[in-house]
Amino acid sequence: MSSLRALLGEAHVLLPSEHGAHDLDGFQRDWRKRYHGRALAVLRPADTAQVAAIVQLARAHRVALVPQGGNTGLVGGGVPDASGTQLLLSLQRLNRVRSLDPANLTMTVDAGCVLQNVQQAAQDAGLLFPLSLAAEGSCTIGGNLSTNAGGTQVLRYGNARELCLGLEVVTADGQIWDGLSGLRKDNTGYDLRDLFIGAEGTLGVITAATLKLFPQPRARMTALAACESLRQAVDLLGLAQSQCGASLTGFEVMNARALALVQKHFPQLAQPLGPQPWTVLLELSDSESETHARGQFEGLLEQALEREIIADAAVAGSLAQSQAMWHLRESIPLAQSEEGLNIKHDIALPVSRIPDFVDRCDALLAQQFPGARLVNFGHLGDGNLHYNLQSPEGVDPAEFLRAQEDAVNHLVYDQVMAHGGSISAEHGIGQLKRDELAQRKSPVALQLMRQIKQALDPLGLLNPNRVL
Amino acid sequence: MSSLRALLGEAHVLLPSEHGAHDLDGFQRDWRKRYHGRALAVLRPADTAQVAAIVQLARAHRVALVPQGGNTGLVGGGVPDASGTQLLLSLQRLNRVRSLDPANLTMTVDAGCVLQNVQQAAQDAGLLFPLSLAAEGSCTIGGNLSTNAGGTQVLRYGNARELCLGLEVVTADGQIWDGLSGLRKDNTGYDLRDLFIGAEGTLGVITAATLKLFPQPRARMTALAACESLRQAVDLLGLAQSQCGASLTGFEVMNARALALVQKHFPQLAQPLGPQPWTVLLELSDSESETHARGQFEGLLEQALEREIIADAAVAGSLAQSQAMWHLRESIPLAQSEEGLNIKHDIALPVSRIPDFVDRCDALLAQQFPGARLVNFGHLGDGNLHYNLQSPEGVDPAEFLRAQEDAVNHLVYDQVMAHGGSISAEHGIGQLKRDELAQRKSPVALQLMRQIKQALDPLGLLNPNRVL
């Protein structure tokens, strides 16, 4: 510990033994409060060289490291276990925007930069960094990359992986790999970048990244549309993609129960279309003008009405109305929280198979868990549903979860696999889904993953027992 | 050999000893005729199971395998060495389109499908597979993925890597990994897909892929613009990206000498703008209409003229005119060939640094190799130049290459590295740039690559001595 203190300074080596019972909760407990660990120490390095020195020290003493960004992960991947033997490596002090190159449409940032600050730095240069998600005010770009975060604009701009051109990484043996390339084409060997992205800190510690930027759209506009069925929503997606091309930046879906819960807990939020079996939120980002965007929307929605794909629609008349529509969508998880504990599934499916999956899975759940309430919403454009289950009315949620969570997960994941889907669309594996992954992933893939882990972290000191 | 014949059938195990001297040239010699190898045998499996069986047999007998698609590679990555000990594994008979899912915008194809057939199958379904490059009539999608091919629409749609959602791969120990996902979000472990993509067959054999499709644009339109300098061309790129957003699907640049060579060898091709220091080719793909595309182009080019970024411009008035403009661009390599042997550099740089790189590199080359003629063209929108050198007038090209090629490469690659670039943008490493890579790539990256190779192919039987 003394060498760590000499390296980082007293103030940046926090020992649980020297702090109050809850002082380090922000580092040791996950956001959903499912995992409460205890670190050997919380380390707050100031730069990449210090991170490398920490990894070398940890390696010399065979101590495990758990890297952490903003600690907003949903699968327990960034908090230490309860053993008190793991070092918590917080990247939050690595928070500089290193450079921004407008002509190359790139910026290079430290891993600990908060996503919102990255967005802001791009905006200050008149550009767009499109990664956007609920936790953007506190999550870090390093965490976003380590978990290959998704969010609300994946349809147009891709996941975090697609938004990254290069990385700086501290390897398991404490070397610094400078792969901070601003290149859009580079075929010089294996794709190390994408191996570290999404590896949840188990193969190396991301310390900086070069990110893609985009011109800012001239106008953004939101609309709501009402569909009778999820099949119609899928048809609407196809029509919107063919009519609007890359201008279509968002396509979210919400079932009746999701919006009813919002109505119940946040009655002050206007619901322009009233109760509908399915409500779709569409967003256009237009490189021309607001008038052009409105014309696009009107053309699309008229055609959808004519073809009876939708029953009703409302186009936002102002930025405030657009924001209010998004606010409805974003209030669903909060309304679920208000309603009580629930069982979440962050799943992905081929878009074409979503209606069948939902028909089948809804029916099986209704049969085996009578009265349980399905709150189904998500990024339909990306094939990503948040397919969540609330306990039956009048049943204690905690009790329901205790008794049924495993059985519910088993049923849902069986159906996900049967429909060619993924049990983790955008949240990762962490601790939460590690055992599930071992059951569900192809044995060949698991073997390849283990070979890679063994090759790059033979001592198994980087975020052990996560993912694999 | 008898077990291979039993497995594949007599007709699909071709032995050099039983064929005429040049019968197997199509498999054993590369397209540029720089590498002429000799295989132990040429194997033509019919399906993935046969590929897996071949890999198992080769492993049992410790024989090396060289996978090959359409044999159009430019770096000698797909032909056997001259030892007569390597098995050439041709994937050409794996050529089925397995399925196409219009609502999910995906298709699954065998690795040996010719790129043009993949494009055609998408088009037959009213959809677009946007990967497009000169060799598309004979290259295979498996080769495109193994080399992470680029081409003319990377600016909008990305490289081959970005166009692939999932893979089927035969691993070095002869297992089949079925990773044929049609999912746009999947965060269940390490990114195996992107590790095999671009690995040039050294980590596993790609046997099938699930590809992204897009709605077909309603209109495509091409324009030429004349710039005084490369700096102006970069400014035009920025303006076009901001004005046209994702509709801008192509942005190519050609120097005066490149088009002069086309004029010399193909005088029948019209050059609408006449000789210019730099000619830019722009392409728009519009989801609305031809009228809308024309309006976009006219707005953009007027503004560029006003700001004096361009000196002149011509918008194609018809599809035929668009094609003629592309034909000019595509005739440059052929004109170079007609002119004689030359030294090619497929390099990438941050777009913002291209003007400085070219100024500096041009000057150094002029100083050290007086009279050598620079033919500079490429995908400026992706930061990718084909920065090629033709021998001085009156000097025998073969003689010039023999005497100067290494020195020229050394000078150019030094400048590429000094400007944050890559020595292989879209052609890969293969045999041609293997030693260069060992010199130029970061030692940490090379070490990581070797660890991965050792982990996934410990016997070193997959395409040995390529890349690493």
XYZ file of N, CA, C and O in Angstrom, chain B residues 133-205:
292
model
N -16.116 -2.527 -55.079
C -14.709 -2.282 -55.381
C -14.381 -2.879 -56.748
O -15.166 -3.648 -57.314
N -13.208 -2.527 -57.251
C -12.870 -2.849 -58.633
C -12.977 -4.339 -58.944
O -13.442 -4.729 -60.008
N -12.587 -5.196 -57.994
C -12.541 -6.636 -58.270
C -13.878 -7.327 -58.036
O -13.945 -8.555 -57.991
N -14.978 -6.570 -57.914
C -16.226 -7.177 -57.430
C -16.744 -8.313 -58.309
O -17.490 -9.160 -57.832
N -16.342 -8.352 -59.557
C -16.785 -9.441 -60.428
C -16.134 -10.780 -60.133
O -16.617 -11.818 -60.578
N -15.048 -10.775 -59.377
C -14.413 -12.057 -59.084
C -13.999 -12.254 -57.627
O -13.811 -13.385 -57.190
N -13.869 -11.188 -56.863
C -13.502 -11.377 -55.450
C -14.678 -12.004 -54.706
O -15.817 -11.896 -55.123
N -14.389 -12.672 -53.580
C -15.463 -13.292 -52.800
C -15.677 -12.534 -51.490
O -14.768 -11.870 -50.984
N -16.864 -12.692 -50.943
C -17.181 -11.974 -49.702
C -16.291 -12.456 -48.551
O -15.919 -11.671 -47.677
N -15.914 -13.729 -48.588
C -15.019 -14.230 -47.544
C -13.656 -13.542 -47.597
O -13.096 -13.174 -46.562
N -13.170 -13.340 -48.807
C -11.916 -12.603 -48.962
C -12.078 -11.147 -48.560
O -11.217 -10.574 -47.896
N -13.209 -10.561 -48.939
C -13.477 -9.171 -48.549
C -13.440 -9.014 -47.031
O -12.901 -8.044 -46.503
N -14.033 -9.984 -46.328
C -14.066 -9.896 -44.866
C -12.697 -10.220 -44.270
O -12.253 -9.553 -43.335
N -12.014 -11.198 -44.828
C -10.700 -11.570 -44.289
C -9.698 -10.430 -44.420
O -8.744 -10.351 -43.660
N -9.912 -9.563 -45.405
C -8.998 -8.434 -45.587
C -9.656 -7.108 -45.200
O -9.070 -6.054 -45.408
N -10.871 -7.170 -44.636
C -11.604 -5.947 -44.295
C -11.557 -4.939 -45.440
O -11.079 -3.809 -45.295
N -12.092 -5.356 -46.582
C -12.013 -4.539 -47.792
C -12.708 -3.185 -47.630
O -13.622 -3.043 -46.827
N -12.258 -2.220 -48.411
C -12.814 -0.863 -48.348
C -13.685 -0.574 -49.553
O -14.825 -1.002 -49.614
N -13.148 0.163 -50.510
C -13.892 0.449 -51.720
C -14.451 1.853 -51.760
O -13.972 2.747 -51.050
N -15.470 2.027 -52.584
C -15.879 3.384 -52.952
C -17.019 3.971 -52.118
O -17.404 5.104 -52.338
N -17.598 3.197 -51.184
C -18.719 3.760 -50.428
C -18.472 3.724 -48.916
O -19.421 3.738 -48.124
N -17.207 3.640 -48.546
C -16.848 3.540 -47.137
C -17.289 4.779 -46.363
O -17.722 4.693 -45.209
N -17.191 5.921 -47.016
C -17.566 7.187 -46.392
C -18.942 7.103 -45.738
O -19.161 7.601 -44.627
N -19.883 6.470 -46.406
C -21.241 6.369 -45.881
C -21.495 5.063 -45.141
O -22.132 5.053 -44.090
N -21.008 3.953 -45.676
C -21.428 2.651 -45.156
C -20.344 1.911 -44.374
O -20.606 0.871 -43.793
N -19.115 2.429 -44.381
C -18.043 1.765 -43.649
C -17.340 0.693 -44.461
O -17.725 0.378 -45.588
N -16.282 0.150 -43.867
C -15.535 -0.938 -44.487
C -16.318 -2.243 -44.368
O -17.368 -2.292 -43.736
N -15.758 -3.316 -44.937
C -16.409 -4.630 -44.863
C -16.763 -4.972 -43.416
O -17.839 -5.509 -43.140
N -15.886 -4.629 -42.490
C -16.143 -4.916 -41.072
C -17.478 -4.359 -40.602
O -18.244 -5.037 -39.932
N -17.762 -3.119 -40.981
C -18.998 -2.469 -40.523
C -20.235 -3.046 -41.210
O -21.360 -2.775 -40.789
N -20.032 -3.804 -42.276
C -21.165 -4.338 -43.022
C -21.494 -5.774 -42.625
O -22.360 -6.394 -43.215
N -20.807 -6.269 -41.625
C -20.986 -7.666 -41.220
C -21.521 -7.749 -39.800
O -20.972 -7.143 -38.888
N -22.599 -8.508 -39.626
C -23.172 -8.678 -38.293
C -22.746 -9.986 -37.633
O -22.751 -10.091 -36.414
N -22.409 -10.986 -38.425
C -22.058 -12.266 -37.813
C -21.293 -13.146 -38.782
O -21.337 -12.943 -39.995
N -20.573 -14.117 -38.225
C -19.726 -15.002 -39.034
C -19.937 -16.462 -38.659
O -20.310 -16.776 -37.531
N -19.658 -17.317 -39.609
C -19.401 -18.730 -39.317
C -17.933 -18.957 -39.645
O -17.469 -18.551 -40.715
N -17.213 -19.577 -38.722
C -15.766 -19.717 -38.871
C -15.359 -21.139 -38.489
O -15.857 -21.684 -37.501
N -14.466 -21.726 -39.254
C -13.825 -22.960 -38.825
C -12.543 -22.572 -38.089
O -11.697 -21.865 -38.629
N -12.439 -23.000 -36.840
C -11.289 -22.617 -36.018
C -10.084 -23.480 -36.383
O -10.198 -24.456 -37.120
N -8.936 -23.103 -35.809
C -7.694 -23.810 -36.143
C -7.727 -25.266 -35.700
O -6.985 -26.093 -36.225
N -8.580 -25.593 -34.719
C -8.663 -27.005 -34.342
C -9.840 -27.713 -35.021
O -10.245 -28.808 -34.611
N -10.360 -27.072 -36.058
C -11.343 -27.752 -36.892
C -12.755 -27.770 -36.329
O -13.599 -28.536 -36.776
N -13.041 -26.897 -35.361
C -14.420 -26.778 -34.884
C -15.132 -25.691 -35.702
O -14.503 -24.795 -36.248
N -16.456 -25.791 -35.721
C -17.240 -24.777 -36.424
C -17.859 -23.829 -35.401
O -18.619 -24.254 -34.536
N -17.507 -22.552 -35.486
C -18.163 -21.547 -34.643
C -19.313 -20.945 -35.437
O -19.090 -20.298 -36.447
N -20.522 -21.160 -34.958
C -21.683 -20.576 -35.625
C -22.019 -19.244 -34.962
O -22.723 -19.190 -33.964
N -21.474 -18.188 -35.513
C -21.757 -16.849 -34.997
C -22.536 -16.042 -36.019
O -22.364 -14.830 -36.137
N -23.431 -16.732 -36.749
C -24.189 -16.068 -37.824
C -25.366 -15.285 -37.263
O -26.527 -15.597 -37.543
N -25.069 -14.290 -36.503
C -26.117 -13.496 -35.883
C -26.615 -12.414 -36.838
O -25.843 -11.820 -37.575
N -27.909 -12.182 -36.802
C -28.462 -11.052 -37.536
C -28.800 -9.914 -36.589
O -29.704 -9.136 -36.865
N -28.062 -9.823 -35.496
C -28.383 -8.844 -34.452
C -27.557 -7.566 -34.607
O -26.372 -7.623 -34.886
N -28.198 -6.439 -34.364
C -27.491 -5.158 -34.397
C -26.943 -4.764 -33.033
O -26.157 -3.827 -32.915
N -27.377 -5.447 -32.006
C -26.809 -5.250 -30.674
C -26.612 -6.627 -30.058
O -27.548 -7.426 -30.033
N -25.425 -6.867 -29.561
C -25.166 -8.145 -28.905
C -23.921 -7.983 -28.058
O -22.816 -7.949 -28.580
N -24.110 -7.841 -26.764
C -22.976 -7.624 -25.866
C -22.762 -8.830 -24.972
O -22.764 -8.732 -23.759
N -22.574 -9.979 -25.600
C -22.352 -11.204 -24.829
C -20.938 -11.699 -25.043
O -20.712 -12.744 -25.641
N -19.989 -10.941 -24.546
C -18.611 -11.422 -24.569
C -17.739 -10.777 -25.622
O -18.141 -9.805 -26.252
N -16.546 -11.332 -25.799
C -15.537 -10.720 -26.659
C -15.988 -10.696 -28.117
O -16.725 -11.554 -28.569
N -15.472 -9.724 -28.818
C -15.873 -9.492 -30.199
C -15.084 -10.416 -31.133
O -14.144 -9.994 -31.808
N -15.475 -11.671 -31.148
C -14.782 -12.661 -31.976
C -14.912 -12.314 -33.452
O -13.975 -12.484 -34.233
N -16.090 -11.836 -33.820
C -16.332 -11.501 -35.227
C -15.241 -10.591 -35.776
O -14.611 -10.890 -36.799
N -15.006 -9.477 -35.091
C -14.047 -8.509 -35.625
C -12.603 -8.981 -35.529
O -11.723 -8.424 -36.187
N -12.372 -9.991 -34.706
C -11.030 -10.560 -34.640
C -10.745 -11.391 -35.894
O -9.630 -11.346 -36.444
N -11.735 -12.133 -36.372
C -11.532 -12.928 -37.593
C -11.552 -12.030 -38.837
O -10.833 -12.289 -39.800
N -12.398 -10.984 -38.797
C -12.411 -10.049 -39.923
C -11.062 -9.314 -39.949
O -10.597 -8.819 -38.936
N -10.460 -9.273 -41.098
C -9.170 -8.572 -41.227
C -7.966 -9.408 -40.807
O -6.840 -8.922 -40.871
N -8.174 -10.643 -40.369
C -7.045 -11.467 -39.919
C -6.413 -12.238 -41.074
O -5.469 -13.000 -40.874
N -6.937 -12.068 -42.281
C -6.339 -12.652 -43.493
C -6.153 -14.166 -43.386
O -5.146 -14.713 -43.854
N -7.114 -14.818 -42.744
C -7.093 -16.277 -42.687
C -6.050 -16.868 -41.760
O -5.787 -18.063 -41.797
N -5.463 -16.046 -40.901
C -4.414 -16.560 -40.010
C -4.953 -17.045 -38.678
O -4.213 -17.651 -37.901
N -6.235 -16.760 -38.380
C -6.792 -17.166 -37.079
C -7.915 -18.181 -37.212
O -8.310 -18.811 -36.227
N -8.463 -18.310 -38.388
C -9.577 -19.216 -38.620
C -10.004 -19.033 -40.071
O -9.512 -18.135 -40.758
N -10.893 -19.924 -40.534
C -11.354 -19.843 -41.920
C -12.818 -19.404 -41.922
O -13.686 -20.122 -41.424
